[in-house]
Coordinates of C-alpha atoms and ligand atoms in Angstrom, one line a residue:
X1 CA 0.0 0.0 0.0
X2 CA 3.0 2.2 0.6
X3 CA 3.4 4.6 -2.3
X4 CA 6.5 3.7 -4.2
X5 CA 6.8 7.2 -5.6
X6 CA 9.8 8.4 -7.6
X7 CA 13.2 7.0 -7.1
X8 CA 14.8 7.5 -3.7
X9 CA 18.2 7.8 -5.3
X10 CA 17.6 11.5 -5.9
X11 CA 20.1 12.9 -3.5
X12 CA 20.7 16.0 -1.5
X13 CA 23.1 17.5 -4.1
X14 CA 20.5 17.3 -6.8
X15 CA 17.9 19.0 -4.6
X16 CA 20.3 21.8 -3.7
X17 CA 20.6 22.8 -7.3
X18 CA 18.1 22.5 -10.1
X19 CA 18.7 20.7 -13.4
X20 CA 20.0 23.9 -15.0
X21 CA 22.5 24.5 -12.2
X22 CA 23.7 21.0 -11.8
X23 CA 23.9 19.8 -15.3
X24 CA 24.4 22.8 -17.5
X25 CA 26.1 25.0 -14.9
X26 CA 23.7 27.8 -15.6
X27 CA 23.1 30.0 -12.5
X28 CA 19.7 31.1 -11.4
X29 CA 19.6 34.9 -11.3
X30 CA 17.0 37.5 -10.3
X31 CA 14.7 37.9 -13.3
X32 CA 14.0 41.5 -12.3
X33 CA 15.8 44.8 -11.7
X34 CA 15.4 47.1 -8.8
X35 CA 13.2 50.2 -9.3
X36 CA 12.8 51.4 -5.7
X37 CA 14.8 50.6 -2.6
X38 CA 13.9 50.4 1.1
X39 CA 16.7 51.3 3.5
X40 CA 17.4 48.9 6.3
X41 CA 19.2 49.5 9.6
X42 CA 22.6 48.2 10.6
X43 CA 22.7 47.8 14.4
X44 CA 25.5 47.2 16.9
X45 CA 25.8 44.1 19.1
X46 CA 25.0 46.1 22.2
X47 CA 21.8 47.4 20.6
X48 CA 20.8 43.9 19.5
X49 CA 21.5 42.5 23.0
X50 CA 19.2 45.1 24.5
X51 CA 16.5 44.5 21.9
X52 CA 16.7 40.8 22.5
X53 CA 16.2 41.1 26.3
X54 CA 13.3 43.6 25.6
X55 CA 11.7 41.0 23.3
X56 CA 12.0 38.2 25.8
X57 CA 14.2 36.2 23.4
X58 CA 11.4 35.8 21.0
X59 CA 12.2 37.0 17.5
X60 CA 8.5 37.6 16.9
X61 CA 8.6 40.4 19.5
X62 CA 11.5 42.3 17.9
X63 CA 10.7 45.6 16.2
X64 CA 11.5 45.2 12.5
X65 CA 13.5 48.4 12.5
X66 CA 16.1 46.7 14.6
X67 CA 16.4 43.8 12.1
X68 CA 19.0 43.8 9.3
X69 CA 18.0 40.9 7.1
X70 CA 14.5 39.7 8.0
X71 CA 14.0 36.0 7.4
X72 CA 11.3 35.6 10.0
X73 CA 8.8 34.5 7.3
X74 CA 8.0 34.5 3.6
X75 CA 4.5 35.5 4.5
X76 CA 3.4 38.9 3.2
X77 CA 7.0 40.0 2.8
X78 CA 7.3 39.7 -1.0
X79 CA 8.3 42.6 -3.1
X80 CA 5.4 43.4 -5.4
X81 CA 6.0 44.0 -9.1
X82 CA 5.4 47.3 -10.9
X83 CA 2.4 45.7 -12.5
X84 CA 1.0 44.8 -9.1
X85 CA 1.6 48.3 -7.9
X86 CA -0.1 49.7 -11.0
X87 CA -3.0 47.3 -10.1
X88 CA -3.2 48.9 -6.7
X89 CA -4.1 52.1 -8.4
X90 CA -7.0 50.4 -10.2
X91 CA -8.8 49.5 -7.0
X92 CA -12.5 49.6 -7.3
X93 CA -13.5 50.3 -3.7
X94 CA -17.2 49.6 -4.1
X95 CA -18.7 47.8 -1.1
X96 CA -20.3 45.2 -3.3
X97 CA -19.3 43.7 -6.7
X98 CA -15.9 45.4 -7.1
X99 CA -14.4 44.7 -10.5
X100 CA -11.2 43.6 -8.8
X101 CA -13.2 40.7 -7.3
X102 CA -14.1 39.5 -10.7
X103 CA -10.5 39.7 -11.8
X104 CA -9.5 37.7 -8.8
X105 CA -12.2 35.1 -9.4
X106 CA -11.0 34.7 -13.0
X107 CA -7.3 34.5 -12.1
X108 CA -8.1 31.7 -9.6
X109 CA -10.3 29.8 -12.0
X110 CA -7.7 30.2 -14.9
X111 CA -4.6 29.4 -12.9
X112 CA -5.8 26.9 -10.4
X113 CA -9.1 25.6 -11.9
X114 CA -11.3 25.7 -8.8
X115 CA -14.9 26.7 -9.6
X116 CA -16.2 28.9 -6.7
X117 CA -14.2 31.4 -4.7
X118 CA -14.6 33.4 -1.5
X119 CA -11.9 36.0 -0.7
X120 CA -10.6 36.2 2.9
X121 CA -8.2 38.6 4.7
X122 CA -5.6 35.8 4.7
X123 CA -5.2 32.0 4.9
X124 CA -6.5 31.5 8.4
X125 CA -9.7 33.3 7.6
X126 CA -10.4 30.7 4.9
X127 CA -9.3 27.9 7.4
X128 CA -11.8 29.1 10.0
X129 CA -14.7 29.1 7.6
X130 CA -13.8 25.8 5.9
X131 CA -13.2 24.0 9.2
X132 CA -16.5 25.1 10.7
X133 CA -18.4 24.0 7.6
X134 CA -16.7 20.7 7.0
X135 CA -15.8 19.3 10.4
X136 CA -18.3 17.8 12.8
X137 CA -17.4 17.4 16.5
X138 CA -15.5 14.2 17.0
X139 CA -14.3 13.8 13.5
X140 CA -10.7 13.2 12.5
X141 CA -8.7 15.4 10.0
X142 CA -5.7 13.5 8.7
X143 CA -3.1 15.7 7.1
X144 CA 0.5 15.6 5.8
X145 CA 1.9 17.1 9.0
X146 CA 0.2 19.9 10.8
X147 CA 0.4 23.6 10.3
X148 CA -0.1 25.9 13.3
X149 CA -3.2 27.9 12.3
X150 CA -4.7 25.0 10.2
X151 CA -4.6 22.5 13.1
X152 CA -5.9 25.1 15.6
X153 CA -9.0 25.8 13.4
X154 CA -9.6 22.1 13.0
X155 CA -9.5 21.7 16.8
X156 CA -11.6 24.7 17.5
X157 CA -14.2 23.2 15.1
X158 CA -14.2 20.0 17.2
X159 CA -11.9 17.9 15.0
X160 CA -8.7 15.9 15.9
X161 CA -5.7 16.2 13.6
X162 CA -3.9 13.0 12.7
X163 CA -0.5 13.1 11.1
X164 CA -0.3 10.8 8.0
X165 CA 2.9 12.1 6.4
X166 CA 5.5 9.6 5.5
X167 CA 8.0 8.8 8.4
X168 CA 10.9 10.2 6.3
X169 CA 9.4 13.7 6.8
X170 CA 10.3 13.5 10.5
X171 CA 14.0 12.7 9.8
X172 CA 16.0 15.8 9.0
X173 CA 18.7 13.7 7.4
X174 CA 16.6 11.6 5.1
X175 CA 17.2 12.9 1.6
X176 CA 14.1 11.5 -0.1
X177 CA 12.9 14.0 -2.7
X178 CA 9.2 14.1 -1.8
X179 CA 9.1 14.2 2.0
X180 CA 5.7 15.9 1.8
X181 CA 4.1 12.6 0.7
X182 CA 1.2 11.0 2.5
X183 CA 1.7 7.5 3.9
X184 CA -1.4 5.9 2.4
X185 CA -1.1 3.0 4.9
X186 CA -1.5 5.4 7.8
X187 CA -4.7 6.8 6.2
X188 CA -6.0 3.3 5.5
X189 CA -5.4 2.3 9.2
X190 CA -7.4 5.4 10.3
X191 CA -10.3 4.5 7.9
X192 CA -10.3 0.9 9.1
X193 CA -10.3 1.8 12.7
X194 CA -12.9 4.6 12.7
X195 CA -14.8 4.4 9.4
X196 CA -14.7 6.8 6.6
X197 CA -17.6 8.9 8.0
X198 CA -15.5 9.8 11.0
X199 CA -13.0 11.5 8.6
X200 CA -14.0 15.1 7.9
X201 CA -11.6 15.4 5.0
X202 CA -8.0 14.9 4.2
X203 CA -6.0 18.1 4.6
X204 CA -3.1 18.1 2.1
X205 CA -0.4 20.9 2.0
X206 CA 1.8 21.7 -1.0
X207 CA 4.6 22.1 0.0
X208 CA 4.8 21.0 3.7
X209 CA 5.9 24.1 5.7
X210 CA 6.5 22.4 9.0
X211 CA 8.6 19.6 7.4
X212 CA 11.0 22.1 6.0
X213 CA 9.2 23.1 2.8
X214 CA 9.1 19.6 1.4
X215 CA 7.1 18.8 -1.8
X216 CA 4.4 16.2 -2.5
X217 CA 4.8 14.1 -5.6
X218 CA 2.2 13.9 -8.3
X219 CA 2.2 10.1 -8.1
X220 CA 1.4 10.2 -4.4
X221 CA -1.4 12.8 -4.9
X222 CA -3.0 10.5 -7.6
X223 CA -2.8 7.5 -5.2
X224 CA -4.3 9.6 -2.4
X225 CA -7.1 10.8 -4.8
X226 CA -7.9 7.2 -5.7
X227 CA -8.1 6.0 -2.1
X228 CA -10.2 9.0 -1.0
X229 CA -12.6 8.6 -3.9
X230 CA -13.0 4.9 -3.0
X231 CA -14.1 5.8 0.5
X232 CA -16.0 9.0 -0.4
X233 CA -13.6 11.3 1.5
X234 CA -12.9 14.8 0.3
X235 CA -9.4 16.3 -0.1
X236 CA -8.9 19.9 1.0
X237 CA -5.7 21.5 -0.4
X238 CA -3.7 24.0 1.7
X239 CA -2.3 25.5 -1.5
X240 CA -0.2 28.2 0.1
X241 CA 3.0 27.1 -1.9
X242 CA 1.5 25.1 -4.7
X243 CA 3.7 26.8 -7.4
X244 CA 6.9 25.9 -5.5
X245 CA 5.6 22.3 -5.2
X246 CA 4.8 22.2 -8.9
X247 CA 8.3 23.4 -9.7
X248 CA 9.9 20.6 -7.7
X249 CA 7.7 18.0 -9.5
X250 CA 8.9 19.5 -12.8
X251 CA 12.5 19.3 -11.7
X252 CA 12.5 15.9 -10.0
X253 CA 9.6 13.7 -10.8
X254 CA 10.0 11.5 -13.8
X255 CA 7.6 12.3 -16.6
X256 CA 7.1 16.0 -15.7
X257 CA 10.3 17.7 -17.0
X258 CA 8.7 19.1 -20.2
X259 CA 5.6 20.4 -18.6
X260 CA 5.0 24.0 -17.5
X261 CA 4.7 24.9 -13.8
X262 CA 1.3 26.3 -14.6
X263 CA 0.2 23.0 -16.1
X264 CA 1.4 21.0 -13.1
X265 CA -0.2 23.5 -10.7
X266 CA -3.6 23.0 -12.4
X267 CA -3.3 19.2 -12.3
X268 CA -2.4 19.3 -8.5
X269 CA -5.5 21.4 -7.9
X270 CA -7.7 19.1 -10.0
X271 CA -6.9 16.2 -7.7
X272 CA -8.4 18.0 -4.8
X273 CA -12.0 19.2 -3.9
X274 CA -11.3 22.6 -2.5
X275 CA -8.6 24.8 -1.1
X276 CA -7.5 27.4 1.4
X277 CA -4.9 29.8 0.3
X278 CA -2.6 32.3 2.1
X279 CA -1.9 34.6 -0.9
X280 CA 0.8 36.2 1.3
X281 CA 3.2 33.4 0.2
X282 CA 3.1 32.1 -3.5
X283 CA 0.8 34.8 -4.8
X284 CA 3.2 37.7 -4.0
X285 CA 1.0 40.0 -2.0
X286 CA 1.4 41.6 1.4
X287 CA -2.1 40.6 2.5
X288 CA -4.9 38.4 1.2
X289 CA -6.2 34.9 0.9
X290 CA -9.2 32.9 -0.3
X291 CA -11.2 29.7 -0.1
X292 CA -12.0 27.9 -3.3
X293 CA -14.2 24.9 -3.7
X294 CA -15.9 22.9 -6.5
X295 CA -19.0 21.9 -4.5
X296 CA -21.9 24.4 -4.7
X297 CA -23.3 23.6 -1.3
X298 CA -20.0 24.2 0.5
X299 CA -19.6 27.4 -1.4
X300 CA -23.0 28.6 -0.5
X301 CA -22.4 28.0 3.2
X302 CA -19.0 29.7 3.0
X303 CA -20.4 32.7 1.2
X304 CA -22.9 32.9 4.1
X305 CA -20.3 32.6 6.8
X306 CA -17.7 35.0 5.3
X307 CA -20.1 37.8 6.0
X308 CA -19.9 37.1 9.7
X309 CA -16.1 36.8 10.0
X310 CA -14.5 38.7 7.1
X311 CA -16.8 40.9 5.1
X312 CA -19.1 40.7 2.1
X313 CA -18.4 37.7 -0.2
X314 CA -17.1 40.0 -2.9
X315 CA -14.3 41.5 -0.7
X316 CA -13.8 39.2 2.3
X317 CA -11.9 41.7 4.4
X318 CA -9.8 43.0 1.6
X319 CA -9.7 46.3 -0.2
X320 CA -10.4 46.2 -4.0
X321 CA -6.8 47.1 -4.6
X322 CA -5.6 44.1 -2.5
X323 CA -7.7 41.8 -4.7
X324 CA -6.3 43.3 -7.9
X325 CA -2.7 42.9 -6.6
X326 CA -3.5 39.3 -5.8
X327 CA -5.0 38.6 -9.2
X328 CA -1.8 39.8 -10.9
X329 CA 0.4 38.1 -8.4
X330 CA -1.2 34.7 -9.0
X331 CA -0.3 35.0 -12.7
X332 CA 3.3 36.0 -11.9
X333 CA 3.7 33.2 -9.3
X334 CA 3.5 30.5 -12.0
X335 CA 5.9 32.1 -14.5
X336 CA 8.9 29.8 -15.0
X337 CA 11.6 32.5 -14.7
X338 CA 10.1 33.7 -11.4
X339 CA 9.8 30.3 -9.8
X340 CA 13.2 29.1 -10.9
X341 CA 14.9 32.2 -9.3
X342 CA 12.7 32.0 -6.2
X343 CA 13.6 28.4 -5.4
X344 CA 17.1 28.9 -6.8
X345 CA 17.8 31.6 -4.2
X346 CA 16.8 29.3 -1.4
X347 CA 19.0 26.5 -2.8
X348 CA 21.9 28.9 -3.1
X349 CA 21.7 29.6 0.7
X350 CA 21.2 25.9 1.4
X351 CA 24.2 24.9 -0.5
X352 CA 26.4 27.4 1.2
X353 CA 25.4 26.1 4.6
X354 CA 25.7 22.5 3.6
X355 CA 29.2 23.1 2.2
X356 CA 30.1 24.7 5.5
X357 CA 29.0 21.6 7.4
X358 CA 26.1 23.2 9.2
X359 CA 23.3 20.8 10.2
X360 CA 20.3 21.6 8.1
X361 CA 17.2 19.8 7.0
X362 CA 17.9 17.8 3.9
X363 CA 16.9 18.1 1.1
X364 CA 16.7 21.9 1.1
X365 CA 13.0 23.0 1.0
X366 CA 11.5 25.5 -1.4
X367 CA 10.8 28.5 0.9
X368 CA 13.6 28.4 3.4
X369 CA 16.5 26.7 4.9
X370 CA 15.9 25.0 8.2
X371 CA 18.7 24.7 10.8
X372 CA 18.5 21.5 12.8
X373 CA 18.8 22.9 16.3
X374 CA 19.0 19.4 17.9
X375 CA 22.2 18.7 16.0
X376 CA 23.4 22.3 16.2
X377 CA 23.1 22.4 20.0
X378 CA 23.1 18.8 21.1
X379 CA 24.0 19.7 24.7
X380 CA 20.6 21.3 25.2
X381 CA 17.4 19.4 26.3
X382 CA 14.3 20.1 24.2
X383 CA 12.7 21.7 27.2
X384 CA 15.5 24.3 27.2
X385 CA 14.1 25.4 23.8
X386 CA 17.2 24.9 21.5
X387 CA 15.6 26.3 18.4
X388 CA 14.3 29.3 20.2
X389 CA 17.7 30.1 21.6
X390 CA 19.4 29.5 18.3
X391 CA 17.2 32.0 16.6
X392 CA 18.0 34.5 19.3
X393 CA 21.8 33.9 18.9
X394 CA 21.6 34.4 15.2
X395 CA 19.9 37.8 15.7
X396 CA 22.5 38.7 18.3
X397 CA 25.3 37.8 15.9
X398 CA 24.3 39.8 12.9
X399 CA 20.8 41.2 13.0
X400 CA 19.4 38.3 10.9
X401 CA 16.0 37.4 12.1
X402 CA 14.8 33.8 11.9
X403 CA 11.9 31.8 13.5
X404 CA 11.6 28.9 15.9
X405 CA 9.8 25.8 14.5
X406 CA 10.1 23.3 17.3
X407 CA 8.7 22.6 20.7
X408 CA 7.5 26.2 21.2
X409 CA 5.6 26.2 17.9
X410 CA 4.2 22.8 18.5
X411 CA 2.2 24.0 21.6
X412 CA 0.5 21.8 24.2
X413 CA -1.7 18.7 23.9
X414 CA -5.2 20.0 24.8
X415 CA -6.0 16.8 26.7
X416 CA -2.8 16.2 28.8
X417 CA -1.7 19.8 29.0
X418 CA 1.9 18.7 28.4
X419 CA 4.1 20.1 25.6
X420 CA 4.0 18.3 22.2
X421 CA 7.5 17.1 21.7
X422 CA 8.1 17.3 17.9
X423 CA 10.9 15.2 16.3
X424 CA 12.0 18.3 14.5
X425 CA 13.5 21.2 16.4
X426 CA 14.2 23.7 13.7
X427 CA 15.1 27.3 13.1
X428 CA 13.6 28.5 9.9
X429 CA 15.5 30.9 7.6
X430 CA 12.6 31.9 5.4
X431 CA 13.4 33.8 2.2
X432 CA 10.9 36.5 1.2
X433 CA 10.2 36.5 -2.5
X434 CA 12.1 39.0 -4.7
X435 CA 13.1 41.1 -1.6
X436 CA 16.8 40.2 -1.0
X437 CA 19.8 39.6 -3.2
X438 CA 22.5 36.9 -3.5
X439 CA 24.8 39.2 -1.4
X440 CA 22.3 39.1 1.5
X441 CA 22.3 35.3 1.3
X442 CA 26.1 35.4 1.7
X443 CA 25.9 37.5 4.8
X444 CA 23.3 35.1 6.3
X445 CA 25.5 32.1 5.6
X446 CA 28.5 33.7 7.2
X447 CA 26.4 34.7 10.3
X448 CA 25.2 31.1 10.8
X449 CA 28.8 29.8 10.5
X450 CA 30.0 32.2 13.2
X451 CA 27.3 31.1 15.6
X452 CA 28.2 27.5 14.8
X453 CA 31.8 28.1 15.8
X454 CA 30.7 29.2 19.3
X455 CA 27.8 26.8 19.7
X456 CA 29.3 25.0 22.7
X457 CA 29.0 28.1 24.8
X458 CA 25.3 28.7 24.1
X459 CA 23.0 28.0 27.1
X460 CA 19.2 27.3 27.0
X461 CA 16.1 29.3 27.9
X462 CA 13.2 29.0 30.2
X463 CA 9.7 30.2 29.3
X464 CA 8.4 33.0 31.6
X465 CA 5.2 33.9 29.8
X466 CA 3.0 31.5 27.8
X467 CA -0.1 32.7 25.9
X468 CA -3.0 30.2 25.5
X469 CA -3.2 30.1 21.7
X470 CA -0.3 29.9 19.2
X471 CA 2.1 30.6 22.0
X472 CA 5.2 31.0 19.7
X473 CA 4.0 34.4 18.6
X474 CA 4.0 36.0 22.0
X475 CA 5.8 33.7 24.5
X476 CA 8.7 35.3 26.6
X477 CA 11.9 33.7 27.8
X478 CA 14.9 34.2 30.0
X479 CA 18.3 32.8 29.7
X480 CA 19.2 29.8 31.9
X481 CA 22.5 30.1 33.7
X482 CA 25.6 28.5 32.1
Ligands
PLP501 C1 0.9 30.8 6.2 C2 0.2 29.5 6.2 C3 -1.1 29.4 6.5 C4 -1.9 30.5 7.1 O1 -2.1 31.6 6.3 P1 -2.1 33.1 6.9 O2 -2.2 33.9 5.7 O3 -0.8 33.3 7.7 O4 -3.3 33.2 7.8 C5 -1.7 28.1 6.3 N1 -1.0 27.1 5.9 C6 0.3 27.2 5.6 C7 1.1 26.0 5.0 C8 1.0 28.4 5.7 O5 2.3 28.5 5.4

């Protein structure tokens, strides 16, 4: 039952470059030139030390003005194109039926192929509505690893998330090319144990953020579709980085090399029944999202609910200009030159770190490089928050801001009250789209290397303030004594 998928001999080296880089020695390069610049601050070590204490060792609580290179997230941090900015001037700020809504609807239908759309202010707005509609209390929601906001909305709607990603995804040293794949056996076991009607839907993310930006293969998606169809289970697609996933299929999965990214994106979407989208990632906007479905009844309910939580169904919490920028960004996100450079820049940083012997998640993912904090700081227990302290040390070193993706992000089990103890204890260096240059990536790599050299002297943290929901955003820490 286990999906054989594409060959596992595809190795880390191959995934660090793309076919152009590895075989023809052609570099990726930015397919744009700079028309406007934003000045960023250079700080001293003393200033950073003070800022870090003030922020309770949580990089989310640092003011961005004190950050030099901001790799906290690729969410809403993209540089928009001149076309998108021109689109902002074409905002139709009518309360109902804005022409920008119709542009957005058409862009989603043309690029992704879903039938009905509801705009939302961002991805979690769509997750909230969809979870409330599709999950009945006591149902299970299997998925290829959890995502923070996605799982929380599933739980708030009365569902229980079940991880059905392949085991390889939990091993930062396993170089399998498609670590985002679903283990169909795990899904079958769940169906056999509880029955298909206890499964709200299968939640499938392209690419898998929490696994390190790992893609799902087309072959695996097709097998998943067949199994779900057999049991009458819907598939909901977290399509936040679907273009990046499609690019990896084009580069690495046999039989797809001659297809366009656009074509592959559409096929991925066609294998699912609906989607939630954070347009702040792939779609190159600073704010926006949507819900898209093929089922009229779900659409009708979503259109009803969006009025309660977001706004009228033709704006969903967005200005007309935001929807216009999103419509244009969706088109740009599937252009070959764009996606090759976007992923190429991430691979460039990944390769530098690998060459320097830094422990990172392999293969390199599509939206960021993930430092393996357990291997980086093996002398720290997980309850001393190794990834949290590593992110803090990196900021202290050079003003580079990264994010914890480990025990703090994983939160607590709602039944036992204990921490979840994730296998992966990572620091995410997430690359905003089109915002930084290759030289910035060099500075980042050198900063990580300097922290690595003094890693043995780094001590852990203790949590001194813990919020109830999504604690990683606002938790505060203090240094443990050496
Ligand atoms: C960012 C993200 C979300 C949530 O979207 P927001 O726009 O931040 O609300 C959901 N799933 C994945 C995989 C994401 O990366």
